[in-house]
PDB file of C-alpha atoms in Angstrom:
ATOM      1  CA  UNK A   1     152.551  -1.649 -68.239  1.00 73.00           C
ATOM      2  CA  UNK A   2     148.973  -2.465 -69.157  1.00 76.00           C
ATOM      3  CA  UNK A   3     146.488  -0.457 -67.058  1.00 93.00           C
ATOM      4  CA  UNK A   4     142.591  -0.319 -65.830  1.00 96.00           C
ATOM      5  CA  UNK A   5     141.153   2.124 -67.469  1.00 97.00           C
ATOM      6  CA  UNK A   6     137.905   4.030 -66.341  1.00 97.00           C
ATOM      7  CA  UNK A   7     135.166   6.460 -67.925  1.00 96.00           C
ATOM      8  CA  UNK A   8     134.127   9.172 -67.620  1.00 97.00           C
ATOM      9  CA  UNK A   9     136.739  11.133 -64.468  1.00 97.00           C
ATOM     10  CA  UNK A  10     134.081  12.763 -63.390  1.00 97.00           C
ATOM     11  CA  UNK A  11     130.263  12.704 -63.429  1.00 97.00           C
ATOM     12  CA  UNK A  12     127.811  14.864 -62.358  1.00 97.00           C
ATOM     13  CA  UNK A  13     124.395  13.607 -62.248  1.00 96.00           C
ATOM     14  CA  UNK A  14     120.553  14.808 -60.652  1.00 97.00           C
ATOM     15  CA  UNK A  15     119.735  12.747 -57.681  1.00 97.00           C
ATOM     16  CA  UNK A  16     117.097  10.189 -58.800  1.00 97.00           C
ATOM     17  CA  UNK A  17     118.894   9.737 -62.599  1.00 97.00           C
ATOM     18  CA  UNK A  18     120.697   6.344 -63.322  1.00 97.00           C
ATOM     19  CA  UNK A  19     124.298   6.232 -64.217  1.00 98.00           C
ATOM     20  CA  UNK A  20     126.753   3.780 -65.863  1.00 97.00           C
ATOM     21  CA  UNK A  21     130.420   3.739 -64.824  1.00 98.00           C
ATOM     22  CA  UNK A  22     132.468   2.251 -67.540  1.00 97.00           C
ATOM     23  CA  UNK A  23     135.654  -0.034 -66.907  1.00 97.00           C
ATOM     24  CA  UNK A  24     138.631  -1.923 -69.204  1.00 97.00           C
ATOM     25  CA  UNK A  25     140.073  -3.988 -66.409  1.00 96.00           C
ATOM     26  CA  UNK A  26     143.718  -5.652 -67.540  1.00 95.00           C
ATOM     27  CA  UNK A  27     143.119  -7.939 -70.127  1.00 91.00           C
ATOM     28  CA  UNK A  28     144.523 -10.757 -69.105  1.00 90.00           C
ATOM     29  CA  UNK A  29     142.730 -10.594 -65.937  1.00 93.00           C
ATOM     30  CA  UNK A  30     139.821 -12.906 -64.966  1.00 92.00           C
ATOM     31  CA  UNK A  31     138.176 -11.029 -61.780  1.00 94.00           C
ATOM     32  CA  UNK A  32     136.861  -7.625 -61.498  1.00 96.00           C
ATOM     33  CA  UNK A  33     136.162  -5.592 -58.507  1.00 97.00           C
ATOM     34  CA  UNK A  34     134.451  -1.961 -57.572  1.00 98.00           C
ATOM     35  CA  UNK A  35     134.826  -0.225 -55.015  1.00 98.00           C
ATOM     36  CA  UNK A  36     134.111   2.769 -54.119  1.00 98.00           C
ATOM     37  CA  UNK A  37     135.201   5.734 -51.096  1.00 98.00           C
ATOM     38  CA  UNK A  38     133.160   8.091 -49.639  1.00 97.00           C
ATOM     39  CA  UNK A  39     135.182  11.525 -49.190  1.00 95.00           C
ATOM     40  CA  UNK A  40     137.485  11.190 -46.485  1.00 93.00           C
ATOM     41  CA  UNK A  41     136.771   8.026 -45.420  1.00 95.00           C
ATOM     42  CA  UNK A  42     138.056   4.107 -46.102  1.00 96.00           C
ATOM     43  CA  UNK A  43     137.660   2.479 -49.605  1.00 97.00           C
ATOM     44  CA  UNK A  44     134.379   0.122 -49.144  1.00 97.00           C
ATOM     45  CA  UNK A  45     134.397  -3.426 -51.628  1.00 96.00           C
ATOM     46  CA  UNK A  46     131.123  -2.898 -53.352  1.00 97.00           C
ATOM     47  CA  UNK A  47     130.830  -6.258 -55.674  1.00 97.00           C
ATOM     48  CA  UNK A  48     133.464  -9.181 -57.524  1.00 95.00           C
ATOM     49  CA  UNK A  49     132.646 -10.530 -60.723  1.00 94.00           C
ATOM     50  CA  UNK A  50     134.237 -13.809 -61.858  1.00 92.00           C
ATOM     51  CA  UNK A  51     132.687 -15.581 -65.121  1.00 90.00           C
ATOM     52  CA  UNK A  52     129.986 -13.189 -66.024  1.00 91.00           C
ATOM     53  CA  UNK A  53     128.702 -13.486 -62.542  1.00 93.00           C
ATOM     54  CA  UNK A  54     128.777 -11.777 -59.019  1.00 94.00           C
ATOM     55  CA  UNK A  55     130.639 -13.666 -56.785  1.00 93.00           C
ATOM     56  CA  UNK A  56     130.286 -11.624 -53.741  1.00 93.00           C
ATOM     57  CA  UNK A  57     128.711  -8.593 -52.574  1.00 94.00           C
ATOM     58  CA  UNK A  58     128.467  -6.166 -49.973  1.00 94.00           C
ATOM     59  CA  UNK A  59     125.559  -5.231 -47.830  1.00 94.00           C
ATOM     60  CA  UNK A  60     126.071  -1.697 -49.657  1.00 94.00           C
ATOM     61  CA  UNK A  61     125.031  -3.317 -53.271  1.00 96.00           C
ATOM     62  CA  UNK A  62     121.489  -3.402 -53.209  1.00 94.00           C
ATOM     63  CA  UNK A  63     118.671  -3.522 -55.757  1.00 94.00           C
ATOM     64  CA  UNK A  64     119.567   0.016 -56.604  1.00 96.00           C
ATOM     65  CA  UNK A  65     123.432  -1.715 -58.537  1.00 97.00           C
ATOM     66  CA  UNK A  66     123.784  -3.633 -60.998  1.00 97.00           C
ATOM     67  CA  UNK A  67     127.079  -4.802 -62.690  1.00 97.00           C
ATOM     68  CA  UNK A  68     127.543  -6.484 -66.465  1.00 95.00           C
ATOM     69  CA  UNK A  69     130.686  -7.127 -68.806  1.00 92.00           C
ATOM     70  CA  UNK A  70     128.592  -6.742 -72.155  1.00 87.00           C
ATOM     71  CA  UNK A  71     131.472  -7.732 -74.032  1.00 87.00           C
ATOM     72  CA  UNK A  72     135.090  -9.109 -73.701  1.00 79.00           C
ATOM     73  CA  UNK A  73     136.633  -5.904 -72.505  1.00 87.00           C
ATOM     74  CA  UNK A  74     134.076  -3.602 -70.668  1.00 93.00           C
ATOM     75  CA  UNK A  75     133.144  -3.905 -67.075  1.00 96.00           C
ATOM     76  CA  UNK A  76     129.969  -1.302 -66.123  1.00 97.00           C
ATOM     77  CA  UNK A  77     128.449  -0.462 -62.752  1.00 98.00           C
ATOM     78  CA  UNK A  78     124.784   1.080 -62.865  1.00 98.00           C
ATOM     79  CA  UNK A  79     123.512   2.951 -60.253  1.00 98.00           C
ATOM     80  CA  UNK A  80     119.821   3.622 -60.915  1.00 96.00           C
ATOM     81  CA  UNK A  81     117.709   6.784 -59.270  1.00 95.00           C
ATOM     82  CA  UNK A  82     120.542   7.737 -57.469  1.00 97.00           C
ATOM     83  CA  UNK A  83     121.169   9.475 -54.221  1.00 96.00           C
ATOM     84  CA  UNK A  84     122.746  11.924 -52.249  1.00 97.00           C
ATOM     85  CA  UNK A  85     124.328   9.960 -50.352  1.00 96.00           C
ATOM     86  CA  UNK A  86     125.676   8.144 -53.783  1.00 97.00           C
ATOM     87  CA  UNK A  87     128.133  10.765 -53.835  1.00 98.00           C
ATOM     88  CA  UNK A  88     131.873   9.162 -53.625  1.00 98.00           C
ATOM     89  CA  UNK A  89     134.753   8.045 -55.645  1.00 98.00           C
ATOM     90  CA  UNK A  90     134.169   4.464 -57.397  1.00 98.00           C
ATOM     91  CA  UNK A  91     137.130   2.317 -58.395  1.00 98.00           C
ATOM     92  CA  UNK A  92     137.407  -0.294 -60.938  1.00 98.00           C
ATOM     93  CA  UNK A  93     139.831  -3.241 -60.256  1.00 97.00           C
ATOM     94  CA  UNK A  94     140.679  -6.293 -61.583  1.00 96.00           C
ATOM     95  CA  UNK A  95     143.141  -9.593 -60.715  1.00 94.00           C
ATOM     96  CA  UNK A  96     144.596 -12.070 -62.714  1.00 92.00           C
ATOM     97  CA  UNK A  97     143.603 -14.909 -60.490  1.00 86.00           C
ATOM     98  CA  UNK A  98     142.444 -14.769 -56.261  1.00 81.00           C
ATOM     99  CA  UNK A  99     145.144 -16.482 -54.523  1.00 77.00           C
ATOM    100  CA  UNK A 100     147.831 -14.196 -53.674  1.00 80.00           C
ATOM    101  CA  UNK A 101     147.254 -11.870 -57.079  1.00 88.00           C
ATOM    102  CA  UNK A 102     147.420  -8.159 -56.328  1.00 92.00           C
ATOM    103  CA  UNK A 103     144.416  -6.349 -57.466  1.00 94.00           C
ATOM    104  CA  UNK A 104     145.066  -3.406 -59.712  1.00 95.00           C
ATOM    105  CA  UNK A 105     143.150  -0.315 -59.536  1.00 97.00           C
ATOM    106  CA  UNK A 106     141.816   2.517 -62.487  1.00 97.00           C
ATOM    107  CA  UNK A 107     141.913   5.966 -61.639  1.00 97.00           C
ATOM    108  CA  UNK A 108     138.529   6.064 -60.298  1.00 97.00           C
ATOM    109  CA  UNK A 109     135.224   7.733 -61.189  1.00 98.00           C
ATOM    110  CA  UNK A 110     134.302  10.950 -59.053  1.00 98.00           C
ATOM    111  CA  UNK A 111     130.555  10.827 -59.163  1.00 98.00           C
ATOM    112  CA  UNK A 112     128.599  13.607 -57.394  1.00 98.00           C
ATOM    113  CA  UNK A 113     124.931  13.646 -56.914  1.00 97.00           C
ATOM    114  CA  UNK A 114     123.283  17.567 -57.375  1.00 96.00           C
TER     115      UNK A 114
ATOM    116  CA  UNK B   1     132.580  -7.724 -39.225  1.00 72.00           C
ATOM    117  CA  UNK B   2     136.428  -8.128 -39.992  1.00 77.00           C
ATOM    118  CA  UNK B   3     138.321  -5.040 -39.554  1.00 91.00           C
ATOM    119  CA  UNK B   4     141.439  -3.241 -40.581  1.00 96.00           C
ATOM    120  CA  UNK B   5     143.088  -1.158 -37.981  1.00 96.00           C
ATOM    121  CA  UNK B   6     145.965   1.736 -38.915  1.00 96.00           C
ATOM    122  CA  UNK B   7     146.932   4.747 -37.214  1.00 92.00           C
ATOM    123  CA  UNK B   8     145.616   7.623 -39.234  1.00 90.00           C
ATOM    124  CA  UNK B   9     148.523   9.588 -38.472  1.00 90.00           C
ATOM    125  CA  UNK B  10     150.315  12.245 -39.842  1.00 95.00           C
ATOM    126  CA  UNK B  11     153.243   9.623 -39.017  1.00 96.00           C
ATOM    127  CA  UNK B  12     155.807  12.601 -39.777  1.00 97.00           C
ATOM    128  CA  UNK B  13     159.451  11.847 -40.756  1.00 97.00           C
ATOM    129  CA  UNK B  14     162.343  13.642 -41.901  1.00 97.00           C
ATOM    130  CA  UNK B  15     163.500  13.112 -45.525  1.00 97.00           C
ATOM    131  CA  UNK B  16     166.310  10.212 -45.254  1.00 97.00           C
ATOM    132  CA  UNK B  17     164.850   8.449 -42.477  1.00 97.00           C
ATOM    133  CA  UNK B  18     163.116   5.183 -41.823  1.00 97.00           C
ATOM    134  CA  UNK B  19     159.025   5.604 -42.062  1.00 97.00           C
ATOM    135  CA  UNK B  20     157.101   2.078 -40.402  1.00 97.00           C
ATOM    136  CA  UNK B  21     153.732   2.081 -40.741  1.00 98.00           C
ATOM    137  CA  UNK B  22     151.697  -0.825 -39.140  1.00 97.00           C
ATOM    138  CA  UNK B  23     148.305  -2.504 -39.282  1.00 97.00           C
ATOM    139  CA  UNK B  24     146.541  -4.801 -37.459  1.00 97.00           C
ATOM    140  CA  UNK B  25     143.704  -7.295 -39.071  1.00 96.00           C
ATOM    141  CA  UNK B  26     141.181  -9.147 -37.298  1.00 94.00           C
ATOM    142  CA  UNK B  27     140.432 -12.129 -39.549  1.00 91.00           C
ATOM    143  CA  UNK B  28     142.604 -14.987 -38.665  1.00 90.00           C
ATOM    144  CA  UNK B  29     141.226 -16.872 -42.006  1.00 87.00           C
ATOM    145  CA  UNK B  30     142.841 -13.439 -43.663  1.00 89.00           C
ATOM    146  CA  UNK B  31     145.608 -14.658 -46.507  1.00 88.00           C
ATOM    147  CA  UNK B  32     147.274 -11.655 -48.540  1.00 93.00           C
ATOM    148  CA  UNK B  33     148.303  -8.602 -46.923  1.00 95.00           C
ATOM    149  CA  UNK B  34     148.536  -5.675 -49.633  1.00 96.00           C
ATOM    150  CA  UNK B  35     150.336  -2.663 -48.583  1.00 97.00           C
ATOM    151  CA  UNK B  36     148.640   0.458 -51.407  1.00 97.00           C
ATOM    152  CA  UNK B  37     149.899   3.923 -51.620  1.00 97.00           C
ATOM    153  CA  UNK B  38     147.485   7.067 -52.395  1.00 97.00           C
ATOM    154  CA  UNK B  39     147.780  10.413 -53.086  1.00 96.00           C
ATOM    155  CA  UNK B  40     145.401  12.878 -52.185  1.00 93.00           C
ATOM    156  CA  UNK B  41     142.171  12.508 -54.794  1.00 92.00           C
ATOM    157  CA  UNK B  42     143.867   9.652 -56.209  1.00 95.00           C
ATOM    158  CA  UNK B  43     143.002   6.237 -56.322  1.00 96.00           C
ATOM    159  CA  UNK B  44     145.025   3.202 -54.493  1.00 96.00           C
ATOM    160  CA  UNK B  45     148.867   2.065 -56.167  1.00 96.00           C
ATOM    161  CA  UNK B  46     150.081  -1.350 -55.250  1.00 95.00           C
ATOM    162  CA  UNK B  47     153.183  -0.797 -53.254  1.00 95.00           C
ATOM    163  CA  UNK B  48     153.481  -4.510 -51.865  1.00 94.00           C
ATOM    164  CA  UNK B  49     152.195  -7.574 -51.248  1.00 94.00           C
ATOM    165  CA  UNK B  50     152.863 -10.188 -48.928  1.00 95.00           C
ATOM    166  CA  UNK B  51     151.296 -13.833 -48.066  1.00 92.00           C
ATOM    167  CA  UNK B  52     153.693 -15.702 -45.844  1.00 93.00           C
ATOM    168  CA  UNK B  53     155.366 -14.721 -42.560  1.00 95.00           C
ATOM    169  CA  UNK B  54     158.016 -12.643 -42.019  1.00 96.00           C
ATOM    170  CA  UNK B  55     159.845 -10.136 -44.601  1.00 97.00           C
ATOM    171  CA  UNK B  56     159.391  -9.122 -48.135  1.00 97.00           C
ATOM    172  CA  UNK B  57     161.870  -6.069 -49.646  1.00 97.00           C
ATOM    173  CA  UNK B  58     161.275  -4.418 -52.571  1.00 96.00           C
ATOM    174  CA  UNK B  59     163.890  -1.811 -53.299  1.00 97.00           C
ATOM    175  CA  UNK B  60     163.156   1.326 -49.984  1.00 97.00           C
ATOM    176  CA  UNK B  61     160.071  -0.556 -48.885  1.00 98.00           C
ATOM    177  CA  UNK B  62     160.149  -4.048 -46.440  1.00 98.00           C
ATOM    178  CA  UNK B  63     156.213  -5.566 -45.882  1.00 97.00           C
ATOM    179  CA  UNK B  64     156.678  -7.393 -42.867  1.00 97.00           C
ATOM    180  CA  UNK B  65     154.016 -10.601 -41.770  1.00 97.00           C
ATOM    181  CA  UNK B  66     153.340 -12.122 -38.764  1.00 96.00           C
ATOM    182  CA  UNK B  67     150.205 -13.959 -38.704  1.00 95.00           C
ATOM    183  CA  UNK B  68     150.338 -14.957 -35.112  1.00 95.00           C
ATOM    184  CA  UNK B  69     150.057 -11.400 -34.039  1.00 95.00           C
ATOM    185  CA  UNK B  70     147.761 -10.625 -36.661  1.00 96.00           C
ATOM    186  CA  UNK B  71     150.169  -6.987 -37.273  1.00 96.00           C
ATOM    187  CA  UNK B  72     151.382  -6.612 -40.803  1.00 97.00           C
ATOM    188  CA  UNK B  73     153.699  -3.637 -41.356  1.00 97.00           C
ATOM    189  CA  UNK B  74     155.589  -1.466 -44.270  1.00 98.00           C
ATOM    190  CA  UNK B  75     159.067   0.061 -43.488  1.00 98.00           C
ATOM    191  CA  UNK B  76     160.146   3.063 -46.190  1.00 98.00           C
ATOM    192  CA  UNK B  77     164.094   3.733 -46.133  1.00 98.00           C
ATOM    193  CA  UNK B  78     165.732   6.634 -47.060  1.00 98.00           C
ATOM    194  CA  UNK B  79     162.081   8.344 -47.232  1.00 98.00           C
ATOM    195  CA  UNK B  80     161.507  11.336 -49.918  1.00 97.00           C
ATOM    196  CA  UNK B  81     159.243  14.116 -49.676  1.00 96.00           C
ATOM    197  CA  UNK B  82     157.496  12.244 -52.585  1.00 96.00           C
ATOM    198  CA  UNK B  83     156.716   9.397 -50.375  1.00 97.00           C
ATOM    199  CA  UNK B  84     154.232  11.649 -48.887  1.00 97.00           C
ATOM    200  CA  UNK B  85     150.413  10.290 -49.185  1.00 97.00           C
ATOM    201  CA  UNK B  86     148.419   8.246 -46.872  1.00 97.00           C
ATOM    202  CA  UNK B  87     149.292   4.081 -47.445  1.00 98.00           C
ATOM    203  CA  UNK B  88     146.703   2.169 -47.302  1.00 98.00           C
ATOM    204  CA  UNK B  89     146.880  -1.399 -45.315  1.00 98.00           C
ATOM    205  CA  UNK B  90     144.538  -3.815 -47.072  1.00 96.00           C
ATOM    206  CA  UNK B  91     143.390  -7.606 -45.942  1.00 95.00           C
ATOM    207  CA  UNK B  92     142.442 -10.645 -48.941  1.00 92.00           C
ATOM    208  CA  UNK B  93     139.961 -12.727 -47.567  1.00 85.00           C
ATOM    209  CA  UNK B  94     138.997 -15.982 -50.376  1.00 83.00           C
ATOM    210  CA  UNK B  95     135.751 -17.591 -50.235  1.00 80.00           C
ATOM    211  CA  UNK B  96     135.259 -19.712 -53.356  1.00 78.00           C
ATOM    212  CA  UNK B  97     135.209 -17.952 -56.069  1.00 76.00           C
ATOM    213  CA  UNK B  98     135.192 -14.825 -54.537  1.00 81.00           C
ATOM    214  CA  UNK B  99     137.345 -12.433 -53.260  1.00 85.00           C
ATOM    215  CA  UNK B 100     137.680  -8.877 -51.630  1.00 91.00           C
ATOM    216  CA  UNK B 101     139.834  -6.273 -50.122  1.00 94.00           C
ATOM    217  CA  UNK B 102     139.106  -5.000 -46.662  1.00 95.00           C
ATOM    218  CA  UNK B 103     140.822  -1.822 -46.802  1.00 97.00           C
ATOM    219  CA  UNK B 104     142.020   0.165 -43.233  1.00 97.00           C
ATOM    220  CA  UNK B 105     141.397   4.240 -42.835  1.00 96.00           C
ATOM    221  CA  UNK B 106     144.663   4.846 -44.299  1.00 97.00           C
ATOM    222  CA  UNK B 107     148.063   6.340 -42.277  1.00 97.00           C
ATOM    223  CA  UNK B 108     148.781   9.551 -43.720  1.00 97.00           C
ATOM    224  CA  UNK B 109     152.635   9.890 -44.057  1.00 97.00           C
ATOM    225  CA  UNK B 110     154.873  13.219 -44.314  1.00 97.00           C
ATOM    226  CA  UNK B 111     158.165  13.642 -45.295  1.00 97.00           C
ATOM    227  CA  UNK B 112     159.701  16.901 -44.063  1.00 95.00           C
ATOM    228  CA  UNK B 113     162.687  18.656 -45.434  1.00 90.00           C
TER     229      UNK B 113
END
């Protein structure tokens, strides 16, 4: 069963650095997603892409993220001069269409912020 | 601000038994009702999704929908220690082009011996 796939598991970055999450959402699939959850609490929606633009984003996606598909498969979040408070779990997801089409997770990112 | 509301739990059953875990949305504009499963460090698996009121079975699990209540709800049968995790109730809300997941805290379910 074809899968998202996200790179690296884990990284560990000094606060202040920028970082790129990578992502190979389904490839049939036409919207992406991240997302991402703060230790112990509720999985936040960060940003949707649809087209090779952002169709909606949260109040947490400010200047500091930026998302691009640079190609036909990969799907990146940057997070420049990162934060503490950056620290979290960030999932990549993607849907074949938006009514009523399940969106399908990768195994996440760990990202923590020394 | 639309929310997601779920019991946090532990909802503990014993092994065999019928687990129902239930969440409540605030959004009446809300239109798929995703029911995800995760394990501890994990990140979220589809279980089941529903859009239209009233039941949807899937082998041991049954989404349930009632719009008019605003109360979605996941029934396991013949629950199995690995059934264990937290399940995650999550709301669709379209606008355009766009789309998101408004996820609750998560009810953490375990199945005892």
């Amino acid at each position: 069963e074809p899968e998202v796939t996200q790179t690296p598991s884990h990284q560990v970055t000094q606060m202040g650095q920028e970082v790129i999450l990578r992502c190979v959402p389904i490839s049939n699939h036409l919207y992406f997603y991240w997302y991402r959850q703060i230790l112990g609490q509720k999985v936040e929606f960060l940003v949707s892409f649809y087209n090779n633009e952002i169709s909606e984003k949260s109040e947490i996606f400010d200047d500091q993220f930026s998302v691009e598909r640079p190609d036909g498969s990969n799907f990146t979040l940057k997070i420049r001069s990162t934060k503490l408070e950056d620290s979290a779990m960030y999932f990549c997801a993607s849907s074949r269409g938006l009514s009523n089409q399940p969106q399908h997770f990768g195994d996440g990112t760990r990202l923590s912020i020394l | 601000q639309k929310e997601v509301e779920q019991n946090s739990g532990p909802l503990s059953v014993p092994e065999g038994a019928i687990a129902s875990l239930n969440c409540t949305y605030s959004d009446r504009g809300s239109q798929s009702f995703f029911w995800y499963r995760q394990y501890s460090g994990k990140s979220p698996e589809l279980i089941m999704f529903i859009y239209s009121n009233g039941d949807k079975e899937d082998g041991r699990f049954t989404a349930q929908l009632n719009k008019a209540s605003q109360y979605v709800s996941l029934l396991i049968r013949d629950s199995q220690p690995s059934d264990s995790a937290t399940y995650l109730c999550a709301v669709n809300n379209i606008d355009g082009t766009a789309s998101k997941l408004t996820f609750g805290t998560g009810t953490r379910l375990q199945v005892t011996l």
